[in-house]
CSV table of C-alpha atoms in Angstrom, one decimal:
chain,number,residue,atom,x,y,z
A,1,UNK,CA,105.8,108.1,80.0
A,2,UNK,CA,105.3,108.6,83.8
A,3,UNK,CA,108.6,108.0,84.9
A,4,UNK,CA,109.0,106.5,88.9
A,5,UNK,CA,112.2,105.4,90.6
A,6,UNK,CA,112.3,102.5,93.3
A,7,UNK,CA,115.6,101.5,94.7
A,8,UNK,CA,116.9,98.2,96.4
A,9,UNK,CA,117.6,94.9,97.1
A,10,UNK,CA,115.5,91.1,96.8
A,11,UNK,CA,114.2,92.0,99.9
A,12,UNK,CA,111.8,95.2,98.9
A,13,UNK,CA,110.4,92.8,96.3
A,14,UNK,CA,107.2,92.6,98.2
A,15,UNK,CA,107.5,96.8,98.6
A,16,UNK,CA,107.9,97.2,94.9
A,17,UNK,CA,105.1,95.1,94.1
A,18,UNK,CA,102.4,96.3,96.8
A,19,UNK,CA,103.3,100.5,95.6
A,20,UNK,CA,103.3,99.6,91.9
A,21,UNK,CA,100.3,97.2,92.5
A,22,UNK,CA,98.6,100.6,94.2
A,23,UNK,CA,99.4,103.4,91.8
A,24,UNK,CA,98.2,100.9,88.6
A,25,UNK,CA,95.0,101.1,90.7
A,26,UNK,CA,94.6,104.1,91.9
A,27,UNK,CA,95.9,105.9,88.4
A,28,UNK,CA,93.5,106.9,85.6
A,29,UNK,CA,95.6,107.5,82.7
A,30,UNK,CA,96.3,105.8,79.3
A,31,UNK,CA,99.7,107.0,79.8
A,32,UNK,CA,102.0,104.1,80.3
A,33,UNK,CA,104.5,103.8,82.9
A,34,UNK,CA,108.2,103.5,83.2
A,35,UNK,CA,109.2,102.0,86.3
A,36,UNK,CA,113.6,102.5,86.8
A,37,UNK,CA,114.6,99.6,89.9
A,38,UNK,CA,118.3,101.0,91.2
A,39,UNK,CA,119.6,97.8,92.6
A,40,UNK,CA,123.3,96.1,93.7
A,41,UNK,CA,125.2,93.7,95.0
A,42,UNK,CA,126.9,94.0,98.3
A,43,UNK,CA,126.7,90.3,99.6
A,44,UNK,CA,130.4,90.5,101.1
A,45,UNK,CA,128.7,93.3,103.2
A,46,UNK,CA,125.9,91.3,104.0
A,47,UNK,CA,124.6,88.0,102.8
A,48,UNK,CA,120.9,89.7,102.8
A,49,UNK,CA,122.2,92.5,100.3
A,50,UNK,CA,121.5,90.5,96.8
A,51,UNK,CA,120.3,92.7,93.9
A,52,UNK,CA,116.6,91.8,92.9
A,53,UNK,CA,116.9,89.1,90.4
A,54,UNK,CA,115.8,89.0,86.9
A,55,UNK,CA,113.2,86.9,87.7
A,56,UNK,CA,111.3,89.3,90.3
A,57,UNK,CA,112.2,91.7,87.5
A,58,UNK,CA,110.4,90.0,85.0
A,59,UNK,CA,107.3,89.1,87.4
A,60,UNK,CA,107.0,92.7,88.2
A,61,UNK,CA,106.6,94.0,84.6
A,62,UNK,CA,104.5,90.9,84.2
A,63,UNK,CA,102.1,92.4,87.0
A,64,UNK,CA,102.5,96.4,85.1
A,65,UNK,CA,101.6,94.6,81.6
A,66,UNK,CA,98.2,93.2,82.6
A,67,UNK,CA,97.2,97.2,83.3
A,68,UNK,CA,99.2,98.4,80.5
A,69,UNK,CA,100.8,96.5,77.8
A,70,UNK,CA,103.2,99.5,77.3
A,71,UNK,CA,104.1,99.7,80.8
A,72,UNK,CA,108.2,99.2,81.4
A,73,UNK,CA,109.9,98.3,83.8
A,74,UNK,CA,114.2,98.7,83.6
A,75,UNK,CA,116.3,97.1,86.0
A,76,UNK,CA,119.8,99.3,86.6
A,77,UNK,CA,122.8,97.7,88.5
A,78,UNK,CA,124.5,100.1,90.1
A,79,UNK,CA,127.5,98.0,91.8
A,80,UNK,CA,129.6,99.1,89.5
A,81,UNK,CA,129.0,102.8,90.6
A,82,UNK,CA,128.6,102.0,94.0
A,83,UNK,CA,132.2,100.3,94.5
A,84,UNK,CA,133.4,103.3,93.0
A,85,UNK,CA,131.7,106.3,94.8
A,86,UNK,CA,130.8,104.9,97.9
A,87,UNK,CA,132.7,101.9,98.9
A,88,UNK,CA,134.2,102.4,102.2
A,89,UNK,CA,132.2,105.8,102.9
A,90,UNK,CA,131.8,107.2,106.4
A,91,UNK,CA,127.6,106.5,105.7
A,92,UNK,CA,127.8,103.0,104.2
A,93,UNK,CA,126.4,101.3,107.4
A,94,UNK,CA,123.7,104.3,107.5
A,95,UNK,CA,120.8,104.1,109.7
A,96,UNK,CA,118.5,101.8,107.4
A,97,UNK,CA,121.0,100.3,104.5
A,98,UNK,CA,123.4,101.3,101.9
A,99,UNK,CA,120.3,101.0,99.1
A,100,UNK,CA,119.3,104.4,100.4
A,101,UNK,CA,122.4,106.0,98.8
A,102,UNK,CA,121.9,104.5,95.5
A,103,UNK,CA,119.1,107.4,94.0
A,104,UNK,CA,122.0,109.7,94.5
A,105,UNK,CA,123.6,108.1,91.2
A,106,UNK,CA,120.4,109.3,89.3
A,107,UNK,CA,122.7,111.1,86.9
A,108,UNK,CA,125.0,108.9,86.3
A,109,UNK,CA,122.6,106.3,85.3
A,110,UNK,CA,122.5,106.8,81.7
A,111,UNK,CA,119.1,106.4,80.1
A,112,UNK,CA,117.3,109.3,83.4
A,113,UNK,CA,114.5,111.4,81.9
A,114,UNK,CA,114.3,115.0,82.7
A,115,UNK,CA,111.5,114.5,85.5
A,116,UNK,CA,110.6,111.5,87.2
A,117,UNK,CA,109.1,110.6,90.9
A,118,UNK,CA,111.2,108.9,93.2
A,119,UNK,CA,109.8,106.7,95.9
A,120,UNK,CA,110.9,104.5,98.7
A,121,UNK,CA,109.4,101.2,98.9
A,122,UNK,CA,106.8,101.4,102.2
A,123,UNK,CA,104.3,103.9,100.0
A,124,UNK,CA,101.2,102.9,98.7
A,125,UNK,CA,99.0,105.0,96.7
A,126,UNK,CA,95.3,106.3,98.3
A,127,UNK,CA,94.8,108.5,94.9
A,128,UNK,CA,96.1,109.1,91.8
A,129,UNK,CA,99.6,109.3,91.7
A,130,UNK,CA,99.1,112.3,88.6
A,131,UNK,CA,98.3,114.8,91.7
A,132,UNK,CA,101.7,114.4,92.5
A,133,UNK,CA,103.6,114.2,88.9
A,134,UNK,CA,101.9,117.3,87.5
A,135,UNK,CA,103.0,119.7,90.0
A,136,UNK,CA,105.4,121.6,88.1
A,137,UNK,CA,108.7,121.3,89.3
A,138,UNK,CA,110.2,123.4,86.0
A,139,UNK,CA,112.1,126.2,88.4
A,140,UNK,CA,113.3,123.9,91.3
A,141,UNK,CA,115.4,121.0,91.7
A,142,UNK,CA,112.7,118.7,93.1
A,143,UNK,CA,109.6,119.2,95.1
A,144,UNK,CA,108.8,117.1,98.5
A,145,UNK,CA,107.0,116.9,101.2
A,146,UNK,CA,107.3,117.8,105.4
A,147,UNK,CA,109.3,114.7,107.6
A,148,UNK,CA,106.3,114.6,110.3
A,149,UNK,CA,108.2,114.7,112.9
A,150,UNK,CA,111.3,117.1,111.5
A,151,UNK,CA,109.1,120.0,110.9
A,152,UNK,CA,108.7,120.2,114.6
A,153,UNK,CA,112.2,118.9,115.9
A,154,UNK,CA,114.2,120.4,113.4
A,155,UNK,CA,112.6,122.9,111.4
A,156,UNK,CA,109.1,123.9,109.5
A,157,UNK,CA,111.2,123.2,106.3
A,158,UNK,CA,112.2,120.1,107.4
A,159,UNK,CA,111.6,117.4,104.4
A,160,UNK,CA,111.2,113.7,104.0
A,161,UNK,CA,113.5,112.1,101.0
A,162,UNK,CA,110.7,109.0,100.8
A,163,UNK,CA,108.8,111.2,98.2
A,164,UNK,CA,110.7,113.4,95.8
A,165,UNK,CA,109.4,114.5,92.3
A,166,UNK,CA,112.6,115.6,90.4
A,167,UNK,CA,113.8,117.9,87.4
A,168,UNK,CA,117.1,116.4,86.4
A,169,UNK,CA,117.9,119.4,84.5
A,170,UNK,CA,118.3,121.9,86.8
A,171,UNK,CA,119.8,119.4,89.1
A,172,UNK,CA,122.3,118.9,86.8
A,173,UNK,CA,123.0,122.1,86.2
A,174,UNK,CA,123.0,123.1,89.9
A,175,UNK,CA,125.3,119.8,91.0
A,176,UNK,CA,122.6,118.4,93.6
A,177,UNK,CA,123.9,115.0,93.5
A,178,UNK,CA,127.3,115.3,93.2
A,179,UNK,CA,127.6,117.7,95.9
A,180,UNK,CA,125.5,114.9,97.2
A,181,UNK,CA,127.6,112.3,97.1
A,182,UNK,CA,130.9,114.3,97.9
A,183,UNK,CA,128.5,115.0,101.7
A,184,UNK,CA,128.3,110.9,101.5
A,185,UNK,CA,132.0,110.3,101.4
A,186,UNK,CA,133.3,112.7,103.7
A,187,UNK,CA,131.2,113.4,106.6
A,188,UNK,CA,129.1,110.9,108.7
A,189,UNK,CA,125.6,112.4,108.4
A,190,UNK,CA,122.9,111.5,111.1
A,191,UNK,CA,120.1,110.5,108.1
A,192,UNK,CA,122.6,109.5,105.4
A,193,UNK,CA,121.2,110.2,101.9
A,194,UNK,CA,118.4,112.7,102.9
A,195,UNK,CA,120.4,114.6,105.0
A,196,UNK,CA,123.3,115.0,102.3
A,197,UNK,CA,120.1,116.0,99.7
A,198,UNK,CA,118.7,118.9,102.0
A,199,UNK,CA,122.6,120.0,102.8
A,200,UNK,CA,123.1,120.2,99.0
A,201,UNK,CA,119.8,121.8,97.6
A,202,UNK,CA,119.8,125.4,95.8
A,203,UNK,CA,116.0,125.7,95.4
A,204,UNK,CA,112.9,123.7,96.2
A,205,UNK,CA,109.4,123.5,96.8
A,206,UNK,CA,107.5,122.5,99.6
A,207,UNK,CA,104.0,120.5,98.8
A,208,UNK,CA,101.8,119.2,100.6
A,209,UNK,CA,101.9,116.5,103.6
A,210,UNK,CA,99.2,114.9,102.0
A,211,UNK,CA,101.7,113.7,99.3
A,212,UNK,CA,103.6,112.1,101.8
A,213,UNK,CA,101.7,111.3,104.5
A,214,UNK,CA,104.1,109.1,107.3
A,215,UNK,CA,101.4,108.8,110.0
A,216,UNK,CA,97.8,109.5,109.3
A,217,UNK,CA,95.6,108.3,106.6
A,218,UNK,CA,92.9,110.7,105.4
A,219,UNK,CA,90.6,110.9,102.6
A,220,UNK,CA,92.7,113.3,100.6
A,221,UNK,CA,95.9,111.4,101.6
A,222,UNK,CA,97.4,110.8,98.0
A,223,UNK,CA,100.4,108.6,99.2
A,224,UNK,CA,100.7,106.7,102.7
A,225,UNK,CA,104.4,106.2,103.5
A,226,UNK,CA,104.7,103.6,105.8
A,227,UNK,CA,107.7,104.7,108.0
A,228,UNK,CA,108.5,104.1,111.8
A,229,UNK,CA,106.2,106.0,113.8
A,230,UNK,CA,105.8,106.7,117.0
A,231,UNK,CA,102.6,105.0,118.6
A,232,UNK,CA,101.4,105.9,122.5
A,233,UNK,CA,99.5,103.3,123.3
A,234,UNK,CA,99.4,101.2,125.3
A,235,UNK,CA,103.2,102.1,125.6
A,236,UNK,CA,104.9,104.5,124.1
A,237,UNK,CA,106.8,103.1,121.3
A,238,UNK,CA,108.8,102.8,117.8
A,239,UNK,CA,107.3,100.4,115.3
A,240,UNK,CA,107.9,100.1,111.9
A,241,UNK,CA,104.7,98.4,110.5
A,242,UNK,CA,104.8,98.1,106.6
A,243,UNK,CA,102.6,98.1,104.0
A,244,UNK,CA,102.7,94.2,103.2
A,245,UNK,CA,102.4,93.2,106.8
A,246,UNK,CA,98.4,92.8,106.2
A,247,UNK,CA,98.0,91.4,109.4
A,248,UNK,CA,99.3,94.6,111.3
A,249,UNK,CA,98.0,96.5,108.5
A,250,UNK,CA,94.3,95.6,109.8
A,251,UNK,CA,95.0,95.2,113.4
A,252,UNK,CA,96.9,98.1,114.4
A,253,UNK,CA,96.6,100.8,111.4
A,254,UNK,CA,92.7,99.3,111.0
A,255,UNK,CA,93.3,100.3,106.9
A,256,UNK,CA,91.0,98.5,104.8
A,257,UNK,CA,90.6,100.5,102.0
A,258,UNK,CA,93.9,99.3,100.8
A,259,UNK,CA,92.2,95.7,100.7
A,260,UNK,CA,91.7,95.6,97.1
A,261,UNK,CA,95.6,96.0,96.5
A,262,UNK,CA,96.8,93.8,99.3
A,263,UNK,CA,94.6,90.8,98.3
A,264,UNK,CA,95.7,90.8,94.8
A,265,UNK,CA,99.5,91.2,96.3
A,266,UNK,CA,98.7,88.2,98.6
A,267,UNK,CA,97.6,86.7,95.2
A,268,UNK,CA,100.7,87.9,93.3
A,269,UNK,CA,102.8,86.8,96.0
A,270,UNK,CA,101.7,83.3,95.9
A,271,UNK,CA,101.7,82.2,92.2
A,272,UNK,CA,105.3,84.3,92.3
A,273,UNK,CA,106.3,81.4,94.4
A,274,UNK,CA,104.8,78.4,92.5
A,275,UNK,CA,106.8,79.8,89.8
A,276,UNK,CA,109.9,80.4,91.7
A,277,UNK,CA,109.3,76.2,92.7
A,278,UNK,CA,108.4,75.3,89.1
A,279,UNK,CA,111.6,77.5,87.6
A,280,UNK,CA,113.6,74.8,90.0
């Protein structure tokens, strides 16, 4: 099994879909795939915080079946684990959402294979995903990528959490996430989870930016993270165009080799809501 971890609420539905969509694409393996969703509830928080339902669960694995009968996809709540750890915390209204915390509970989530690939939402795959999983990550806790812009405002060894291929053994055996998660509840940290990963880490490895590229798109790009990014023109400016925005996707990023995955997402998208109106 090649083993990937999204994390989450209803609303990175369309995220979940689009990346999945793109690395059943862009993959050449027999190998089926085992796709973990860490998701909660935290409505009393915030009415938009609902846990992805059953029924986008089902859709999805619907969507990884047509490539791969043997393809999985396992839905974890983590509520329970998230009341308990993090309710309250000093990072729980952290610069993009609480969800961001919730691969810190990877193991304590029973049912974790020794390595799997974690990924945020806003990635799509421009290659296949096994140039990334078969790096060997057997002596370090987990391998990643530069943060574009942290390697020059903070350090060269800056790295972006978005992408992060992981050996639960030795992180297990070094503590990672529960010195993690102790960072979480006791110190307000200015990026949150990947801040309180870096702090916490005994030994690495750097890869390539091409795993985790947040602003350009080459021909050797292997995964396009679709992060805010700074754009100069015609002012300069934050914006934080994502992967299922196809519009902006054309217009401002002028991608098209993504085209194939977006229209069958449009696609997806559509019937997923003819049988969200039929369920009703």
């Amino acid at each position: 099994m090649i083993n990937i971890l999204f994390c989450g609420n209803s609303g990175v539905f369309d995220g979940i879909l689009t990346c999945m969509l793109s690395i059943l694409k862009r993959t050449e393996t027999s190998e089926p795939f085992r796709f973990f969703i860490y998701t909660m509830n935290l409505q009393d928080i915030d009415e938009k915080y609902q846990p992805l339902t059953l029924q986008q669960i089902s859709f999805l694995e619907s969507v990884a079946r047509e490539y791969n009968p043997e393809n999985i996809i396992e839905r974890k709540d983590v509520t329970a684990l998230y009341n308990s750890e993090f309710r309250g915390c000093p990072n729980e209204q952290c610069y993009c959402s609480p969800y961001t915390l919730l691969r810190l509970f990877a193991d304590l989530v029973p049912g974790m294979p020794e390595k799997f690939l974690y990924l945020d939402a806003d990635i799509l795959a421009n290659r296949d995903i096994m140039l990334l999983y078969n790096i060997d990550v057997s002596k370090v806790e987990y391998a990643a990528a530069n943060d574009h812009y942290g390697k020059y405002l903070i350090n060269p060894f800056y790295i972006n959490a978005g992408v992060l291929l992981f050996n639960m053994n030795l992180c297990r055996n070094t503590g990672l996430f529960k010195k993690a998660r102790e960072l979480i509840k006791t110190k307000k940290l200015m990026f949150a989870d990947q801040s309180a990963l870096i702090r916490s880490t005994t030994k690495k490895k750097l890869i390539a930016q091409k795993f985790n590229d947040q602003k350009f798109l080459h021909s050797w790009t292997v995964l396009r993270h679709f992060s805010r990014r700074l754009f100069y023109f015609p002012y300069p400016h934050i914006a934080n165009i994502k992967q299922w925005d196809v519009t902006n996707v054309h217009k401002i990023f002028r991608y098209f080799n993504f085209d194939d995955i977006l229209l069958e997402y449009v696609y997806l998208k559509e019937k997923f809501k003819r049988e969200k109106i039929n369920e009703c």
